[in-house]
Coordinates of C-alpha atoms in Angstrom, one line a residue:
X634 CA 0.0 0.1 0.0
X635 CA 1.4 3.4 -1.1
X636 CA -1.1 5.4 0.8
X637 CA 0.5 7.8 3.2
X638 CA 4.1 6.9 2.1
X639 CA 6.9 9.4 3.2
X640 CA 10.5 9.6 2.1
X641 CA 11.9 9.6 5.8
X642 CA 9.6 7.8 8.3
X643 CA 12.2 8.7 10.8
X644 CA 11.0 12.3 10.8
X645 CA 7.3 11.2 11.7
X646 CA 6.0 11.5 15.2
X647 CA 4.3 7.9 15.4
X648 CA 2.6 8.4 18.8
X649 CA -0.6 6.7 18.9
X650 CA -3.4 9.3 19.7
X651 CA -5.5 8.7 22.9
X652 CA -8.9 7.2 22.3
X653 CA -11.9 9.5 21.3
X654 CA -13.7 10.4 24.4
X655 CA -16.8 8.2 23.2
X656 CA -14.7 5.0 22.3
X657 CA -14.9 3.4 25.8
X658 CA -18.5 4.4 26.1
X659 CA -19.3 2.7 23.0
X660 CA -17.5 -0.5 24.3
X661 CA -19.2 -0.3 27.5
X662 CA -22.7 -0.2 26.1
X663 CA -22.7 -4.0 25.5
X664 CA -19.3 -5.6 26.7
X665 CA -18.2 -8.9 25.3
X666 CA -16.5 -11.5 27.5
X667 CA -14.8 -12.9 24.5
X668 CA -12.7 -10.9 21.9
X669 CA -12.4 -12.5 18.4
X670 CA -9.0 -11.3 16.8
X671 CA -8.2 -11.8 13.2
X672 CA -4.8 -10.7 11.8
X673 CA -3.6 -10.9 8.3
X674 CA -2.1 -9.4 5.2
X675 CA -3.9 -7.7 2.3
X676 CA -2.7 -10.2 -0.5
X677 CA -2.0 -13.9 -0.8
X678 CA -0.3 -14.0 -4.1
X679 CA 3.2 -15.1 -4.4
X680 CA 4.3 -12.1 -6.6
X681 CA 3.6 -9.8 -3.7
X682 CA 4.5 -11.9 -0.8
X683 CA 8.0 -12.9 -2.2
X684 CA 9.8 -15.3 0.1
X685 CA 6.7 -16.2 2.2
X686 CA 5.8 -19.4 0.4
X687 CA 8.0 -22.6 0.8
X688 CA 9.3 -24.0 -2.5
X689 CA 6.9 -26.4 -4.1
X690 CA 3.8 -24.6 -2.8
X691 CA 1.1 -25.6 -5.1
X692 CA -1.9 -23.4 -3.8
X693 CA -1.1 -20.1 -2.4
X694 CA -4.5 -19.5 -0.7
X695 CA -4.4 -22.9 0.9
X696 CA -0.9 -22.4 2.3
X697 CA -1.6 -18.7 3.4
X698 CA -4.7 -19.8 5.2
X699 CA -2.8 -22.4 7.0
X700 CA -0.5 -19.6 8.6
X701 CA -3.1 -16.8 9.0
X702 CA -6.6 -16.7 10.2
X703 CA -7.8 -13.8 8.0
X704 CA -7.1 -11.9 4.7
X705 CA -8.0 -8.3 3.8
X706 CA -9.3 -9.1 0.3
X707 CA -8.3 -6.2 -1.8
X708 CA -8.8 -8.2 -5.1
X709 CA -12.6 -7.4 -4.9
X710 CA -11.8 -3.7 -5.3
X711 CA -10.7 -4.4 -8.9
X712 CA -13.4 -6.9 -10.0
X713 CA -16.4 -8.4 -9.1
X714 CA -15.8 -12.2 -8.8
X715 CA -18.6 -14.5 -9.7
X716 CA -20.3 -16.5 -6.8
X717 CA -18.4 -19.8 -7.9
X718 CA -15.0 -18.0 -7.2
X719 CA -16.0 -17.1 -3.7
X720 CA -17.3 -20.8 -3.2
X721 CA -13.8 -22.1 -4.2
X722 CA -12.1 -19.7 -1.7
X723 CA -14.5 -20.9 0.9
X724 CA -13.7 -24.6 0.1
X725 CA -10.0 -24.1 0.3
X726 CA -9.7 -22.5 3.7
X727 CA -9.9 -23.8 7.2
X728 CA -13.1 -23.4 9.4
X729 CA -11.8 -20.6 11.3
X730 CA -10.5 -18.5 8.5
X731 CA -12.1 -15.1 7.6
X732 CA -12.2 -13.0 4.6
X733 CA -12.8 -9.2 4.7
X734 CA -13.6 -8.1 1.0
X735 CA -13.3 -4.7 -0.3
X736 CA -16.0 -3.1 -1.8
X737 CA -15.8 -2.8 -5.8
X738 CA -14.3 0.4 -7.1
X739 CA -17.2 1.0 -9.5
X740 CA -19.4 1.6 -6.3
X741 CA -16.7 3.6 -4.4
X742 CA -14.6 5.3 -6.9
X743 CA -16.3 5.5 -10.2
X744 CA -20.0 6.2 -9.3
X745 CA -18.9 7.4 -5.8
X746 CA -22.1 6.1 -3.9
X747 CA -24.5 7.8 -6.3
X748 CA -28.2 6.8 -6.9
X749 CA -27.1 4.2 -9.7
X750 CA -25.3 1.9 -7.5
X751 CA -28.1 -0.4 -6.0
X752 CA -27.9 -3.1 -8.7
X753 CA -24.0 -3.2 -8.5
X754 CA -24.1 -3.4 -4.8
X755 CA -26.5 -6.2 -5.1
X756 CA -24.4 -7.9 -7.7
X757 CA -21.3 -7.7 -5.6
X758 CA -23.2 -9.0 -2.4
X759 CA -24.6 -11.9 -4.5
X760 CA -21.0 -13.2 -4.9
X761 CA -19.7 -12.1 -1.6
X762 CA -22.3 -14.2 0.4
X763 CA -21.0 -17.4 -0.9
X764 CA -18.4 -17.0 1.8
X765 CA -21.1 -17.8 4.1
X766 CA -19.9 -17.8 7.9
X767 CA -16.2 -17.2 6.7
X768 CA -17.3 -13.6 5.6
X769 CA -15.7 -11.5 8.4
X770 CA -16.8 -8.0 7.3
X771 CA -17.2 -6.1 4.0
X772 CA -15.4 -2.8 4.0
X773 CA -15.7 0.4 1.9
X774 CA -12.8 2.7 1.2
X775 CA -13.7 6.0 -0.5
X776 CA -11.3 8.1 -2.7
X777 CA -9.0 10.7 -1.0
X778 CA -11.1 13.5 -2.6
X779 CA -14.6 12.1 -1.5
X780 CA -15.4 15.0 0.8
X781 CA -18.4 15.8 3.1
X782 CA -20.2 17.8 0.5
X783 CA -21.4 14.2 -0.3
X784 CA -22.6 13.4 3.1
X785 CA -26.3 12.6 1.9
X786 CA -24.8 9.8 -0.4
X787 CA -23.2 8.2 2.7
X788 CA -26.3 8.4 4.6
X789 CA -28.3 6.8 1.8
X790 CA -25.5 4.0 1.6
X791 CA -25.5 3.3 5.2
X792 CA -29.3 3.3 5.8
X793 CA -29.7 1.0 2.7
X794 CA -27.0 -1.5 3.5
X795 CA -28.3 -4.9 4.5
X796 CA -28.0 -5.1 8.2
X797 CA -27.1 -8.8 8.3
X798 CA -23.8 -8.2 6.4
X799 CA -21.0 -6.5 8.6
X800 CA -19.7 -3.3 7.1
X801 CA -16.7 -1.1 8.0
X802 CA -15.9 2.2 6.1
X803 CA -12.9 4.2 5.6
X804 CA -12.7 8.1 4.7
X805 CA -9.5 9.5 3.6
X806 CA -10.4 13.2 3.1
X807 CA -9.3 15.1 6.2
X808 CA -12.5 17.1 6.4
X809 CA -14.4 14.1 7.8
X810 CA -12.4 14.3 10.9
X811 CA -11.0 17.8 11.2
X812 CA -14.5 19.5 11.3
X813 CA -16.0 18.5 14.7
X814 CA -19.6 18.9 13.6
X815 CA -19.1 16.9 10.4
X816 CA -17.2 14.1 12.2
X817 CA -19.8 13.8 15.2
X818 CA -22.7 13.5 12.5
X819 CA -20.6 10.8 10.8
X820 CA -19.9 8.8 14.0
X821 CA -23.6 9.0 15.0
X822 CA -24.6 7.7 11.4
X823 CA -22.3 4.8 11.7
X824 CA -23.3 4.0 15.3
X825 CA -27.0 4.1 14.3
X826 CA -26.4 1.6 11.6
X827 CA -23.9 -0.6 13.3
X828 CA -21.2 0.2 10.9
X829 CA -17.4 0.1 12.0
X830 CA -15.3 3.1 11.6
X831 CA -11.9 2.1 10.1
X832 CA -8.7 3.3 11.5
X833 CA -5.8 3.8 9.0
X834 CA -2.3 4.0 10.4
X835 CA 0.1 5.3 7.9
X836 CA 3.1 7.5 8.2
X837 CA 2.0 10.5 6.1
X838 CA -1.7 10.7 7.2
X839 CA -1.6 11.2 10.9
X840 CA -4.6 13.4 10.4
X841 CA -6.9 10.6 10.1
X842 CA -6.1 8.9 13.2
X843 CA -9.6 9.5 14.7
X844 CA -9.5 6.5 17.2
X845 CA -13.2 6.6 17.3
X846 CA -14.9 3.2 17.5
X847 CA -18.7 3.3 16.4
X848 CA -19.5 -0.4 17.5
X849 CA -17.6 -3.2 19.1
X850 CA -15.3 -3.9 16.2
X851 CA -11.9 -2.4 15.7
X852 CA -11.1 -2.6 11.9
X853 CA -7.3 -1.3 11.6
X854 CA -5.3 -1.0 8.4
X855 CA -1.7 -0.6 9.4
X856 CA 0.7 0.7 7.0
X857 CA 4.3 -0.2 7.8
X858 CA 7.2 2.0 6.4
X859 CA 9.8 -0.7 6.1
X860 CA 11.6 1.1 8.8
X861 CA 12.9 0.1 12.4
X862 CA 9.9 2.2 13.7
X863 CA 7.4 -0.3 12.5
X864 CA 8.0 -2.5 15.7
X865 CA 7.5 0.3 18.1
X866 CA 4.3 1.2 16.3
X867 CA 3.0 -2.1 16.7
X868 CA 4.1 -2.5 20.4
X869 CA 1.9 0.7 21.0
X870 CA -1.1 -0.9 19.1
X871 CA -0.6 -4.0 21.2
X872 CA -1.1 -2.0 24.3
X873 CA -4.1 -0.2 22.8
X874 CA -5.8 -3.4 21.7
X875 CA -5.2 -5.0 25.1
X876 CA -6.8 -1.9 26.5
X877 CA -9.9 -2.4 24.2
X878 CA -10.1 -6.2 25.0
X879 CA -10.1 -5.4 28.8
X880 CA -13.2 -3.2 28.0
X881 CA -15.1 -5.7 26.3
X882 CA -14.5 -5.2 22.6
X883 CA -15.8 -8.1 20.5
X884 CA -14.1 -8.1 17.3
X885 CA -10.4 -7.0 16.5
X886 CA -9.5 -7.0 12.8
X887 CA -5.9 -6.0 12.2
X888 CA -4.5 -6.0 8.7
X889 CA -0.8 -5.3 8.0
X890 CA 0.4 -3.4 4.8
X891 CA 3.9 -2.4 4.0
X892 CA 5.2 0.0 1.3
X893 CA 7.2 -3.1 0.2
X894 CA 4.5 -5.6 0.5
X895 CA 6.6 -8.6 0.6
X896 CA 7.7 -7.7 4.1
X897 CA 4.2 -7.7 5.6
X898 CA 4.1 -11.4 6.6
X899 CA 7.3 -10.8 8.8
X900 CA 5.7 -7.7 10.4
X901 CA 2.6 -9.5 11.0
X902 CA 4.4 -12.4 12.8
X903 CA 6.0 -9.9 15.2
X904 CA 2.6 -8.4 15.8
X905 CA 1.0 -12.0 16.5
X906 CA 3.9 -12.9 18.9
X907 CA 3.0 -9.7 21.0
X908 CA -0.6 -10.3 20.9
X909 CA -0.1 -13.9 22.2
X910 CA 2.2 -12.6 24.9
X911 CA 0.3 -9.6 26.0
X912 CA -3.5 -10.5 25.3
X913 CA -3.2 -14.3 25.9
X914 CA -4.4 -15.2 22.5
X915 CA -3.2 -18.4 20.9
X916 CA -2.9 -17.2 17.3
X917 CA -0.6 -19.3 15.1
X918 CA 2.7 -17.6 14.2
X919 CA 3.2 -17.5 10.5
X920 CA 6.1 -19.4 9.1
X921 CA 7.4 -20.3 12.5
X922 CA 8.7 -23.6 11.3
X923 CA 11.0 -21.7 8.5
X924 CA 14.3 -20.2 9.1
X925 CA 14.5 -18.4 6.0
X926 CA 11.9 -15.7 5.9
X927 CA 12.3 -12.2 4.2
X928 CA 13.6 -9.3 6.1
X929 CA 11.8 -6.1 7.1
X930 CA 14.2 -3.4 6.2

């Protein structure tokens, strides 16, 4: 992921902002005794994750899903796959594996949530639902220039979304967050429709680190910088996720990206080790049995 990339990450203040004042109130409304944690990368193909797959790997998804319990499925942004493809992905993966598919770009970027998207959304969902119980959460990521002047489109989309399918949204235009009146209206809309508010942690866009949960799901898209600071940033995230877990969060979905994507499995492994140690989870450590994995830097 190139979003938020900077030339010198060493000059960035990566301090994780404090929670929004309403985040803990949200978690305390209906605290969960059990927290489900999903960790994964954005892609599973060998071209992007060079060095991750052992020699002789015949099916990349089968191997990937034996090492991770989730995938942020970005491929669905570029094309709407037929239902049969989702069924094949379902059949290839373990029972506890979850897919988090991205909404197609025709909906988010080309038509920008306008009044003509309903049949496209229906077509998209008709395929996605073939993931059945392995469908973790669908997510919508809007273009950088999609601004609050189009708030009515967001309202229509949120209110018409089928409530039985979990949804998370990501806005990148800074005005969604730096105008308090707009941000509070957005948070209320998401709360009322049980839609998760995605948090993106990238070097060059600290302005959108809102830290505002709108339901009991933390959907985090973490963008490493292939820099030593990546580890300390993840340490801070582990502390925050532990805090949310102690306060009854139900779902944590954490996806690791890198500017050089092939290093994302290594950074994910580091995160999982820290989660197991600090949160008491028992997540599999990817490629723990291999001694030759790619390097981060």
